[in-house]
């Protein structure tokens, strides 16, 4: 009797311990479900509640407890044990299905509740559960077969667990692995006993305590003392996956950026080529317009040459006639011939210089250089002074140095004095062309004013050119007394092919080309304003230091 009472107490303690562990597993797993992406432990936790219920009934039904008093007390307790172990093993086998799947807790509760009620009814109410133990004979074949079947199911669950070891914390995996192995040994022990109180039954319960202790260490203690390792393991795995995805994304982004940069560089090169081509074509068009403007002025320039050549040709003709008379009167000697040759040579040199000046004006300047603006303007005045004189227009050119005005040019007196310091950087011949266009514009304005009767024909036209320096800039002002520029044409004054002179007298590119030369080619400014007697065109260029 003492042995019976001692074993009954041992059995009750062992079963109550397993029940407490099972309930603890349920509490930890169920209350951690919000943070778990891996529902393996959640399913085991929920199953543990129902396993604990069957173990509780098994403990109460055990022989000697006096709760369910019938002649087959041992069979009922054994049947409840077998049912609990089937539920435990099948839950361990089904749990790996939820490594990657989400668990519907309501459905699981419903299924396990139905199973629990059916098992309780089959064993305690309807008495239809297969017999597991017969008094006087021991374990039935069903009981032994069931223990072997449960052991096989646990072995399969163990193999699946090992295959998915990466889903667990290493410590949890090790404890779960040992717990399942001990559970298998426990089931094998319960195939050998013949009495509820023999050594095999006792050993089986000891092993059950060990297995549930391992489950306790794996889930309950680990879940409480190492919450980040258990509950947030999936979060760390997801972080690793996100890092891998981030690295892959960085590689893709780097590749895309490299491809885009290559495309952009190719596009930039193509654009640079197109821009260079457009700039070259624009420069060629501008140069062509400049040459067209020069050719437009060529007719007048030929008239200038003809006028300038007329006087030396007349002089040469007179000297030729003098040769004939001198020969007739016998006055020819060496001194006479040398004197006449010198005079003829002077006239020829004058004609040659005129041609050189004209050719230099028409020839485009290919490279920028430093030059004296006052010298360039005087070169232009030497070419056109005869035309302006013929039109009764007086041109005078002055420079201002240290508040002192110097007269540089006046009709019939070209080289009065020199002014230094008006050094600019650009294309000398193009600058001369711009000056010529502005002077011709002033000349046309004076002639138009006379033709319209705005001033008397006897009124002398005046074109004044003044140079001075201010704040590091060379200023050239060209003023006339032609009455000024009408308000309605001022906005279009520098528009290409716009002219108020009619198609026969103007091309409309003179002022446009002058602005293009001064502003685009030489980096200066060309502007105008009306004053009392006429218009004033102002050229502003940066002064340079002569090397």
Short mmCIF file of C-alpha atoms in Angstrom, two decimals:
data_model
loop_
_atom_site.label_atom_id
_atom_site.label_comp_id
_atom_site.label_asym_id
_atom_site.label_seq_id
_atom_site.Cartn_x
_atom_site.Cartn_y
_atom_site.Cartn_z
CA UNK A 1 0.00 0.00 0.00
CA UNK A 2 2.86 2.41 0.79
CA UNK A 3 4.42 1.66 -2.62
CA UNK A 4 1.06 2.26 -4.31
CA UNK A 5 0.55 5.60 -2.59
CA UNK A 6 4.13 6.69 -3.30
CA UNK A 7 3.87 5.85 -7.02
CA UNK A 8 0.46 7.53 -7.29
CA UNK A 9 1.98 10.72 -5.86
CA UNK A 10 4.95 10.44 -8.23
CA UNK A 11 2.61 9.94 -11.21
CA UNK A 12 0.46 12.90 -10.20
CA UNK A 13 3.52 15.15 -9.81
CA UNK A 14 4.95 14.07 -13.17
CA UNK A 15 1.69 14.63 -15.00
CA UNK A 16 0.99 17.96 -13.30
CA UNK A 17 4.49 19.12 -14.25
CA UNK A 18 3.85 18.24 -17.91
CA UNK A 19 0.47 19.97 -17.73
CA UNK A 20 2.05 23.16 -16.33
CA UNK A 21 4.75 23.10 -19.04
CA UNK A 22 2.13 22.58 -21.76
CA UNK A 23 0.04 25.47 -20.48
CA UNK A 24 3.16 27.67 -20.25
CA UNK A 25 3.99 26.85 -23.87
CA UNK A 26 0.47 27.87 -24.88
CA UNK A 27 0.62 31.18 -22.95
CA UNK A 28 4.02 32.19 -24.39
CA UNK A 29 3.29 31.12 -27.97
CA UNK A 30 -0.24 32.52 -28.18
CA UNK A 31 0.63 35.90 -26.70
CA UNK A 32 3.66 36.21 -29.00
CA UNK A 33 1.70 35.52 -32.20
CA UNK A 34 1.53 39.20 -33.16
CA UNK A 35 5.31 39.30 -33.63
CA UNK A 36 5.77 35.84 -35.12
CA UNK A 37 6.01 35.31 -38.85
CA UNK A 38 6.92 31.65 -38.28
CA UNK A 39 3.75 29.93 -36.93
CA UNK A 40 5.48 26.61 -36.09
CA UNK A 41 5.67 27.47 -32.38
CA UNK A 42 2.19 29.01 -32.42
CA UNK A 43 0.61 25.73 -33.59
CA UNK A 44 2.56 23.75 -30.97
CA UNK A 45 1.52 26.24 -28.30
CA UNK A 46 -2.17 25.98 -29.20
CA UNK A 47 -1.95 22.17 -29.41
CA UNK A 48 -0.28 22.12 -25.99
CA UNK A 49 -3.43 23.48 -24.35
CA UNK A 50 -5.51 20.55 -25.63
CA UNK A 51 -2.74 18.03 -24.88
CA UNK A 52 -2.65 19.39 -21.32
CA UNK A 53 -6.44 18.89 -21.10
CA UNK A 54 -6.12 15.22 -22.06
CA UNK A 55 -3.18 14.78 -19.68
CA UNK A 56 -5.27 16.32 -16.91
CA UNK A 57 -8.10 13.81 -17.57
CA UNK A 58 -5.49 11.03 -17.74
CA UNK A 59 -4.17 12.06 -14.30
CA UNK A 60 -7.66 12.20 -12.79
CA UNK A 61 -8.61 8.84 -14.34
CA UNK A 62 -5.48 7.06 -13.12
CA UNK A 63 -6.06 4.07 -10.86
CA UNK A 64 -6.22 5.10 -7.23
CA UNK A 65 -7.27 8.75 -7.85
CA UNK A 66 -10.93 7.81 -7.22
CA UNK A 67 -12.42 10.27 -9.74
CA UNK A 68 -13.74 7.85 -12.38
CA UNK A 69 -14.46 4.70 -10.31
CA UNK A 70 -15.10 1.77 -12.62
CA UNK A 71 -13.73 -1.71 -13.14
CA UNK A 72 -11.58 -0.55 -16.13
CA UNK A 73 -9.79 2.41 -14.52
CA UNK A 74 -6.39 1.46 -16.00
CA UNK A 75 -7.78 1.14 -19.53
CA UNK A 76 -9.41 4.57 -19.35
CA UNK A 77 -6.24 6.26 -18.11
CA UNK A 78 -4.20 4.43 -20.77
CA UNK A 79 -6.67 5.37 -23.52
CA UNK A 80 -6.49 9.07 -22.51
CA UNK A 81 -2.67 8.77 -22.55
CA UNK A 82 -2.66 7.28 -26.07
CA UNK A 83 -5.05 9.98 -27.32
CA UNK A 84 -2.85 12.73 -25.85
CA UNK A 85 0.29 11.25 -27.42
CA UNK A 86 -1.39 10.94 -30.84
CA UNK A 87 -2.45 14.57 -30.60
CA UNK A 88 1.10 15.60 -29.56
CA UNK A 89 2.90 13.64 -32.31
CA UNK A 90 0.51 14.69 -35.08
CA UNK A 91 0.83 18.33 -34.00
CA UNK A 92 4.64 18.09 -34.18
CA UNK A 93 4.29 16.55 -37.65
CA UNK A 94 1.88 19.25 -38.88
CA UNK A 95 3.74 22.23 -37.36
CA UNK A 96 6.43 22.47 -40.12
CA UNK A 97 3.67 23.25 -42.60
CA UNK A 98 3.50 26.69 -41.00
CA UNK A 99 7.13 27.73 -41.38
CA UNK A 100 6.06 29.92 -44.33
CA UNK A 101 2.28 29.89 -43.98
CA UNK A 102 0.03 31.92 -41.74
CA UNK A 103 -2.08 30.11 -39.12
CA UNK A 104 -5.80 30.74 -38.72
CA UNK A 105 -6.05 30.57 -34.91
CA UNK A 106 -9.85 30.46 -34.85
CA UNK A 107 -9.92 27.49 -37.19
CA UNK A 108 -7.21 25.70 -35.16
CA UNK A 109 -9.14 26.28 -31.92
CA UNK A 110 -12.29 24.90 -33.52
CA UNK A 111 -10.56 21.79 -34.92
CA UNK A 112 -8.74 20.95 -31.70
CA UNK A 113 -11.90 21.56 -29.67
CA UNK A 114 -13.85 19.12 -31.83
CA UNK A 115 -11.07 16.52 -31.55
CA UNK A 116 -10.95 16.95 -27.76
CA UNK A 117 -14.72 16.54 -27.36
CA UNK A 118 -14.82 13.48 -29.65
CA UNK A 119 -11.94 11.80 -27.77
CA UNK A 120 -13.50 12.53 -24.36
CA UNK A 121 -16.88 11.25 -25.54
CA UNK A 122 -15.36 8.12 -27.08
CA UNK A 123 -13.43 7.23 -23.92
CA UNK A 124 -15.53 8.47 -21.00
CA UNK A 125 -19.09 8.56 -22.38
CA UNK A 126 -19.67 6.21 -25.30
CA UNK A 127 -16.90 3.76 -24.44
CA UNK A 128 -16.05 3.18 -28.14
CA UNK A 129 -12.31 3.91 -28.01
CA UNK A 130 -10.17 0.79 -28.70
CA UNK A 131 -9.10 -1.06 -25.54
CA UNK A 132 -5.54 -0.32 -24.49
CA UNK A 133 -5.13 -2.30 -21.26
CA UNK A 134 -6.76 -5.44 -19.89
CA UNK A 135 -6.52 -6.21 -16.19
CA UNK A 136 -4.60 -9.43 -15.59
CA UNK A 137 -3.24 -9.47 -19.19
CA UNK A 138 -1.56 -6.10 -19.64
CA UNK A 139 -1.18 -3.97 -22.79
CA UNK A 140 -3.31 -4.75 -25.83
CA UNK A 141 -1.89 -4.99 -29.38
CA UNK A 142 -3.61 -1.69 -30.21
CA UNK A 143 -1.75 0.04 -27.38
CA UNK A 144 1.65 -1.32 -28.44
CA UNK A 145 1.01 -0.65 -32.12
CA UNK A 146 -0.09 2.88 -31.29
CA UNK A 147 3.10 3.53 -29.31
CA UNK A 148 5.20 2.36 -32.27
CA UNK A 149 3.10 4.45 -34.67
CA UNK A 150 3.49 7.49 -32.43
CA UNK A 151 7.25 6.90 -32.29
CA UNK A 152 7.38 6.69 -36.11
CA UNK A 153 5.40 9.93 -36.45
CA UNK A 154 7.80 11.62 -34.02
CA UNK A 155 10.81 10.37 -35.99
CA UNK A 156 9.37 11.83 -39.20
CA UNK A 157 8.69 15.12 -37.41
CA UNK A 158 12.27 15.09 -36.09
CA UNK A 159 13.72 14.62 -39.60
CA UNK A 160 11.59 17.51 -40.91
CA UNK A 161 12.77 19.63 -37.99
CA UNK A 162 16.42 18.92 -38.80
CA UNK A 163 15.85 19.72 -42.46
CA UNK A 164 14.50 23.15 -41.47
CA UNK A 165 17.02 23.92 -38.76
CA UNK A 166 17.71 27.36 -40.31
CA UNK A 167 14.23 28.41 -39.23
CA UNK A 168 15.27 28.21 -35.55
CA UNK A 169 17.65 29.79 -33.15
CA UNK A 170 20.51 27.23 -32.74
CA UNK A 171 19.78 26.82 -29.03
CA UNK A 172 16.05 26.31 -29.59
CA UNK A 173 16.74 23.80 -32.36
CA UNK A 174 19.09 21.77 -30.15
CA UNK A 175 16.63 21.62 -27.25
CA UNK A 176 13.70 20.76 -29.53
CA UNK A 177 15.80 18.05 -31.19
CA UNK A 178 16.67 16.41 -27.85
CA UNK A 179 13.11 16.82 -26.54
CA UNK A 180 11.66 14.92 -29.49
CA UNK A 181 14.29 12.17 -29.20
CA UNK A 182 13.47 11.70 -25.50
CA UNK A 183 9.75 11.67 -26.35
CA UNK A 184 10.37 8.80 -28.76
CA UNK A 185 12.18 6.86 -25.99
CA UNK A 186 9.26 7.64 -23.68
CA UNK A 187 6.80 6.06 -26.09
CA UNK A 188 8.97 2.99 -26.48
CA UNK A 189 9.07 2.57 -22.68
CA UNK A 190 5.28 2.50 -22.59
CA UNK A 191 5.22 -0.47 -24.95
CA UNK A 192 6.93 -2.65 -22.33
CA UNK A 193 5.05 -2.27 -19.04
CA UNK A 194 2.47 -4.81 -17.82
CA UNK A 195 1.35 -2.94 -14.70
CA UNK A 196 0.70 0.76 -14.09
CA UNK A 197 3.26 0.61 -11.33
CA UNK A 198 6.15 -1.37 -12.83
CA UNK A 199 9.66 -0.10 -13.67
CA UNK A 200 8.93 0.58 -17.38
CA UNK A 201 5.96 2.77 -16.54
CA UNK A 202 8.07 4.58 -13.96
CA UNK A 203 10.94 5.05 -16.45
CA UNK A 204 8.50 6.28 -19.09
CA UNK A 205 7.21 9.00 -16.79
CA UNK A 206 10.77 10.00 -15.85
CA UNK A 207 11.58 10.36 -19.54
CA UNK A 208 8.35 12.35 -20.03
CA UNK A 209 9.50 14.76 -17.31
CA UNK A 210 12.86 15.09 -19.10
CA UNK A 211 11.23 15.66 -22.51
CA UNK A 212 8.82 18.27 -21.19
CA UNK A 213 11.72 19.92 -19.33
CA UNK A 214 13.50 20.21 -22.65
CA UNK A 215 10.35 21.61 -24.29
CA UNK A 216 10.15 24.02 -21.37
CA UNK A 217 13.77 25.10 -21.87
CA UNK A 218 13.32 25.38 -25.64
CA UNK A 219 10.14 27.42 -25.70
CA UNK A 220 9.07 28.79 -22.34
CA UNK A 221 12.40 29.76 -20.74
CA UNK A 222 13.93 30.78 -24.06
CA UNK A 223 10.78 32.72 -24.92
CA UNK A 224 10.99 34.63 -21.63
CA UNK A 225 14.75 35.09 -21.18
CA UNK A 226 15.66 35.45 -24.88
CA UNK A 227 12.63 37.14 -26.47
CA UNK A 228 14.58 38.72 -29.28
CA UNK A 229 16.17 35.42 -30.29
CA UNK A 230 12.83 33.60 -30.30
CA UNK A 231 10.10 36.05 -31.25
CA UNK A 232 12.12 38.33 -33.50
CA UNK A 233 14.22 35.70 -35.24
CA UNK A 234 12.07 36.06 -38.33
CA UNK A 235 12.56 39.83 -38.18
CA UNK A 236 16.34 39.35 -38.31
CA UNK A 237 15.95 36.91 -41.16
CA UNK A 238 13.78 39.43 -42.96
CA UNK A 239 16.41 42.10 -42.32
CA UNK A 240 19.01 39.80 -43.90
CA UNK A 241 16.71 39.29 -46.87
CA UNK A 242 16.15 43.04 -47.11
CA UNK A 243 19.91 43.63 -47.00
CA UNK A 244 20.36 41.12 -49.81
CA UNK A 245 17.61 42.81 -51.78
CA UNK A 246 19.18 46.19 -51.03
CA UNK A 247 22.56 44.99 -52.31
CA UNK A 248 20.91 43.62 -55.43
CA UNK A 249 19.04 46.89 -55.84
CA UNK A 250 22.27 48.86 -55.40
CA UNK A 251 23.90 46.72 -58.08
CA UNK A 252 20.93 47.29 -60.38
CA UNK A 253 20.96 51.00 -59.63
CA UNK A 254 24.73 51.18 -60.27
CA UNK A 255 24.22 49.38 -63.56
CA UNK A 256 21.34 51.66 -64.51
CA UNK A 257 23.33 54.74 -63.50
CA UNK A 258 26.33 53.52 -65.51
CA UNK A 259 24.16 52.89 -68.57
CA UNK A 260 22.45 56.27 -68.14
CA UNK A 261 25.79 58.05 -67.71
CA UNK A 262 27.09 56.37 -70.86
CA UNK A 263 23.96 57.43 -72.73
CA UNK A 264 24.23 60.95 -71.32
CA UNK A 265 27.91 61.15 -72.27
CA UNK A 266 27.07 59.93 -75.77
CA UNK A 267 24.24 62.45 -75.99
CA UNK A 268 26.52 65.23 -74.68
CA UNK A 269 29.14 64.33 -77.30
CA UNK A 270 26.49 64.34 -80.00
CA UNK A 271 25.16 67.68 -78.75
CA UNK A 272 28.69 69.10 -78.62
CA UNK A 273 29.23 67.99 -82.21
CA UNK A 274 25.89 69.51 -83.22
CA UNK A 275 26.67 72.72 -81.35
CA UNK A 276 30.13 72.92 -82.93
CA UNK A 277 28.58 72.35 -86.34
CA UNK A 278 25.91 74.98 -85.71
CA UNK A 279 28.48 77.46 -84.40
CA UNK A 280 30.68 76.81 -87.43
CA UNK A 281 27.73 77.20 -89.80
CA UNK A 282 26.61 80.35 -88.00
CA UNK A 283 30.10 81.81 -88.18
CA UNK A 284 30.22 80.94 -91.87
CA UNK A 285 26.81 82.56 -92.42
CA UNK A 286 27.89 85.62 -90.46
CA UNK A 287 31.09 85.82 -92.45
CA UNK A 288 29.09 85.45 -95.65
CA UNK A 289 26.75 88.24 -94.56
CA UNK A 290 29.74 90.41 -93.78
CA UNK A 291 31.17 89.74 -97.21
CA UNK A 292 27.75 90.37 -98.78
CA UNK A 293 27.61 93.67 -96.95
CA UNK A 294 31.08 94.50 -98.20
CA UNK A 295 30.12 93.56 -101.74
CA UNK A 296 27.03 95.73 -101.42
CA UNK A 297 29.32 98.62 -100.62
CA UNK A 298 31.72 97.68 -103.37
CA UNK A 299 29.84 99.67 -105.99
CA UNK A 300 30.32 102.84 -103.99
CA UNK A 301 33.91 101.85 -103.22
CA UNK A 302 34.63 101.44 -106.93
CA UNK A 303 33.30 104.95 -107.36
CA UNK A 304 35.72 106.04 -104.64
CA UNK A 305 38.61 104.40 -106.46
CA UNK A 306 37.56 105.93 -109.76
CA UNK A 307 37.36 109.36 -108.13
CA UNK A 308 40.72 108.98 -106.42
CA UNK A 309 42.36 107.69 -109.59
CA UNK A 310 40.96 110.51 -111.75
CA UNK A 311 43.31 113.14 -110.36
CA UNK A 312 46.57 111.13 -110.71
CA UNK A 313 45.50 109.92 -114.15
CA UNK A 314 44.88 113.52 -115.22
CA UNK A 315 48.26 114.48 -113.80
CA UNK A 316 49.97 111.65 -115.70
CA UNK A 317 48.11 112.69 -118.88
CA UNK A 318 49.30 116.29 -118.46
CA UNK A 319 52.88 115.12 -117.86
CA UNK A 320 52.68 112.96 -121.01
CA UNK A 321 51.60 115.99 -123.05
CA UNK A 322 54.43 117.97 -121.47
CA UNK A 323 56.88 115.29 -122.67
CA UNK A 324 55.72 115.85 -126.27
CA UNK A 325 56.00 119.63 -126.03
CA UNK A 326 59.39 119.42 -124.38
CA UNK A 327 60.61 117.10 -127.14
CA UNK A 328 59.33 119.50 -129.80
CA UNK A 329 61.21 122.41 -128.17
CA UNK A 330 64.33 120.42 -127.40
CA UNK A 331 63.99 120.80 -123.63
CA UNK A 332 64.39 117.13 -122.77
CA UNK A 333 67.53 116.34 -120.79
CA UNK A 334 68.51 113.96 -118.01
CA UNK A 335 67.39 116.25 -115.21
CA UNK A 336 64.01 116.77 -116.90
CA UNK A 337 63.50 113.02 -117.38
CA UNK A 338 64.40 112.28 -113.73
CA UNK A 339 62.01 114.98 -112.52
CA UNK A 340 59.12 113.73 -114.67
CA UNK A 341 59.79 110.08 -113.73
CA UNK A 342 59.64 111.01 -110.03
CA UNK A 343 56.33 112.82 -110.48
CA UNK A 344 54.78 109.97 -112.47
CA UNK A 345 56.00 107.46 -109.87
CA UNK A 346 54.35 109.49 -107.09
CA UNK A 347 51.02 109.37 -108.90
CA UNK A 348 51.33 105.62 -109.59
CA UNK A 349 52.19 104.93 -105.90
CA UNK A 350 49.12 106.90 -104.86
CA UNK A 351 46.97 104.76 -107.17
CA UNK A 352 48.64 101.56 -105.88
CA UNK A 353 48.03 102.52 -102.25
CA UNK A 354 44.38 103.16 -103.07
CA UNK A 355 44.07 99.64 -104.51
CA UNK A 356 45.88 98.14 -101.47
CA UNK A 357 43.55 99.94 -99.06
CA UNK A 358 40.53 98.71 -100.99
CA UNK A 359 41.83 95.11 -101.13
CA UNK A 360 42.65 95.11 -97.40
CA UNK A 361 39.15 96.31 -96.61
CA UNK A 362 37.50 93.52 -98.62
CA UNK A 363 39.76 90.75 -97.28
CA UNK A 364 38.26 89.13 -94.09
CA UNK A 365 40.40 88.94 -90.94
CA UNK A 366 40.84 85.27 -89.93
CA UNK A 367 42.29 85.73 -86.44
CA UNK A 368 41.70 88.19 -83.63
CA UNK A 369 44.46 90.63 -82.78
CA UNK A 370 45.18 93.82 -80.88
CA UNK A 371 44.80 97.01 -82.91
CA UNK A 372 44.35 100.74 -82.43
CA UNK A 373 40.73 101.73 -83.00
CA UNK A 374 41.65 105.27 -84.02
CA UNK A 375 44.02 104.01 -86.75
CA UNK A 376 41.36 101.64 -88.10
CA UNK A 377 38.78 104.45 -88.27
CA UNK A 378 41.24 106.73 -90.07
CA UNK A 379 41.87 103.99 -92.66
CA UNK A 380 38.13 103.96 -93.41
CA UNK A 381 37.96 107.74 -93.62
CA UNK A 382 40.77 107.80 -96.16
CA UNK A 383 38.72 105.50 -98.39
CA UNK A 384 35.43 107.41 -98.28
CA UNK A 385 36.45 111.03 -97.69
CA UNK A 386 36.13 111.85 -101.39
CA UNK A 387 32.52 110.58 -101.52
CA UNK A 388 31.47 112.57 -98.45
CA UNK A 389 33.22 115.62 -99.83
CA UNK A 390 31.37 115.24 -103.11
CA UNK A 391 28.07 115.07 -101.14
CA UNK A 392 28.99 118.25 -99.22
CA UNK A 393 29.36 116.32 -95.97
CA UNK A 394 32.16 117.22 -93.62
CA UNK A 395 33.73 114.49 -91.49
CA UNK A 396 35.87 115.24 -88.52
CA UNK A 397 37.38 112.87 -85.99
CA UNK A 398 38.51 113.80 -82.50
CA UNK A 399 39.99 111.89 -79.55
CA UNK A 400 39.85 112.89 -75.94
CA UNK A 401 42.90 112.28 -73.74
CA UNK A 402 42.95 113.58 -70.16
CA UNK A 403 40.07 115.99 -70.90
CA UNK A 404 42.00 117.39 -73.90
CA UNK A 405 40.39 116.96 -77.32
CA UNK A 406 42.67 116.34 -80.30
CA UNK A 407 41.59 116.65 -83.89
CA UNK A 408 42.66 113.47 -85.70
CA UNK A 409 41.01 113.89 -89.10
CA UNK A 410 39.36 116.60 -91.11
CA UNK A 411 38.37 116.79 -94.74
CA UNK A 412 41.43 117.23 -97.00
CA UNK A 413 43.73 117.04 -93.99
CA UNK A 414 44.01 113.37 -93.00
CA UNK A 415 47.04 113.13 -90.75
CA UNK A 416 46.73 115.98 -88.30
CA UNK A 417 47.86 114.06 -85.20
CA UNK A 418 47.86 110.61 -83.62
CA UNK A 419 46.11 109.31 -80.51
CA UNK A 420 47.50 106.25 -78.75
CA UNK A 421 45.90 104.12 -76.06
CA UNK A 422 42.71 103.09 -77.89
CA UNK A 423 43.84 99.47 -78.11
CA UNK A 424 41.08 96.87 -78.54
CA UNK A 425 40.99 93.14 -79.32
CA UNK A 426 39.12 91.71 -82.29
CA UNK A 427 39.03 91.53 -86.07
CA UNK A 428 40.45 94.78 -87.51
CA UNK A 429 38.87 94.56 -90.97
CA UNK A 430 35.46 93.59 -89.57
CA UNK A 431 35.69 96.58 -87.20
CA UNK A 432 36.48 98.82 -90.20
CA UNK A 433 33.46 97.35 -91.97
CA UNK A 434 31.22 98.20 -88.98
CA UNK A 435 32.56 101.79 -88.95
CA UNK A 436 31.97 102.09 -92.70
CA UNK A 437 28.36 100.89 -92.28
CA UNK A 438 27.70 103.42 -89.52
CA UNK A 439 29.25 106.29 -91.51
CA UNK A 440 27.30 105.28 -94.64
CA UNK A 441 24.14 105.18 -92.52
CA UNK A 442 24.81 108.71 -91.30
CA UNK A 443 25.59 109.83 -94.88
CA UNK A 444 22.31 108.27 -96.15
CA UNK A 445 20.37 109.94 -93.33
CA UNK A 446 21.77 113.37 -94.30
CA UNK A 447 21.03 112.81 -98.01
CA UNK A 448 17.49 111.55 -97.21
CA UNK A 449 16.85 114.59 -95.01
CA UNK A 450 17.87 116.84 -97.89
CA UNK A 451 15.71 114.92 -100.36
CA UNK A 452 12.65 115.26 -98.10
CA UNK A 453 13.25 118.98 -97.74
CA UNK A 454 13.84 118.76 -94.01
CA UNK A 455 16.92 120.87 -94.52
CA UNK A 456 18.16 123.06 -97.35
CA UNK A 457 20.36 121.65 -100.07
CA UNK A 458 22.91 124.28 -99.21
CA UNK A 459 23.00 123.02 -95.60
CA UNK A 460 26.32 121.31 -95.04
CA UNK A 461 26.14 117.79 -93.66
CA UNK A 462 28.27 116.96 -90.65
CA UNK A 463 29.52 113.60 -89.34
CA UNK A 464 31.44 113.76 -86.10
CA UNK A 465 33.49 110.84 -84.75
CA UNK A 466 34.74 111.08 -81.18
CA UNK A 467 36.90 108.60 -79.23
CA UNK A 468 37.48 108.56 -75.48
CA UNK A 469 38.22 106.11 -72.69
CA UNK A 470 36.14 105.59 -69.55
CA UNK A 471 36.31 102.90 -66.85
CA UNK A 472 38.57 100.65 -68.90
CA UNK A 473 36.48 100.91 -72.06
CA UNK A 474 37.05 102.54 -75.45
CA UNK A 475 34.02 104.54 -76.56
CA UNK A 476 33.45 105.50 -80.21
CA UNK A 477 30.56 107.90 -80.89
CA UNK A 478 29.46 108.61 -84.49
CA UNK A 479 27.01 111.52 -84.66
CA UNK A 480 25.33 113.21 -87.64
CA UNK A 481 22.90 116.02 -88.35
CA UNK A 482 20.54 113.91 -90.48
CA UNK A 483 17.48 114.46 -88.28
CA UNK A 484 17.57 111.27 -86.21
CA UNK A 485 15.88 107.86 -86.41
CA UNK A 486 12.05 107.81 -86.54
CA UNK A 487 10.36 106.33 -83.46
CA UNK A 488 8.44 103.70 -85.45
CA UNK A 489 11.59 102.02 -86.85
CA UNK A 490 13.82 102.12 -83.77
CA UNK A 491 12.70 98.68 -82.48
CA UNK A 492 13.64 97.04 -85.79
CA UNK A 493 16.74 99.07 -86.52
CA UNK A 494 19.18 96.14 -86.10
CA UNK A 495 16.89 93.50 -87.67
CA UNK A 496 18.45 91.78 -90.71
CA UNK A 497 17.07 92.74 -94.13
CA UNK A 498 15.07 95.63 -92.66
CA UNK A 499 15.60 98.90 -94.55
CA UNK A 500 13.81 102.22 -94.94
CA UNK A 501 15.77 103.10 -98.08
CA UNK A 502 13.96 100.88 -100.56
CA UNK A 503 15.31 97.80 -102.31
CA UNK A 504 17.38 99.77 -104.83
CA UNK A 505 19.36 101.74 -102.23
CA UNK A 506 19.67 99.38 -99.29
CA UNK A 507 19.95 95.67 -98.42
CA UNK A 508 18.99 95.95 -94.74
CA UNK A 509 22.06 94.08 -93.45
CA UNK A 510 24.47 96.97 -92.76
CA UNK A 511 23.41 97.87 -89.21
CA UNK A 512 22.63 94.21 -88.39
CA UNK A 513 26.14 93.19 -89.42
CA UNK A 514 27.66 96.09 -87.50
CA UNK A 515 25.92 94.95 -84.31
CA UNK A 516 26.94 91.34 -84.97
CA UNK A 517 30.58 92.32 -85.44
CA UNK A 518 30.77 94.58 -82.39
CA UNK A 519 28.78 92.43 -79.93
CA UNK A 520 29.24 88.80 -81.05
CA UNK A 521 32.71 88.92 -82.57
CA UNK A 522 34.37 91.52 -80.36
CA UNK A 523 32.39 91.25 -77.10
CA UNK A 524 31.34 94.92 -77.08
CA UNK A 525 28.09 96.85 -77.33
CA UNK A 526 26.50 98.90 -80.10
CA UNK A 527 23.66 101.29 -79.21
CA UNK A 528 22.07 104.48 -80.49
CA UNK A 529 20.15 107.52 -79.36
CA UNK A 530 18.57 110.57 -80.93
CA UNK A 531 19.81 114.02 -80.15
CA UNK A 532 18.67 117.45 -81.28
CA UNK A 533 20.24 117.40 -84.75
CA UNK A 534 20.42 113.71 -85.50
CA UNK A 535 21.36 110.22 -84.36
CA UNK A 536 24.37 109.12 -82.33
CA UNK A 537 25.70 105.58 -82.61
CA UNK A 538 27.85 104.44 -79.69
CA UNK A 539 30.40 101.61 -79.75
CA UNK A 540 31.64 100.33 -76.38
CA UNK A 541 34.72 98.02 -76.39
CA UNK A 542 36.94 96.83 -73.57
CA UNK A 543 40.32 98.51 -73.63
CA UNK A 544 43.37 96.23 -73.87
CA UNK A 545 47.02 96.70 -72.99
CA UNK A 546 49.26 96.63 -76.02
CA UNK A 547 51.94 93.93 -75.74
#
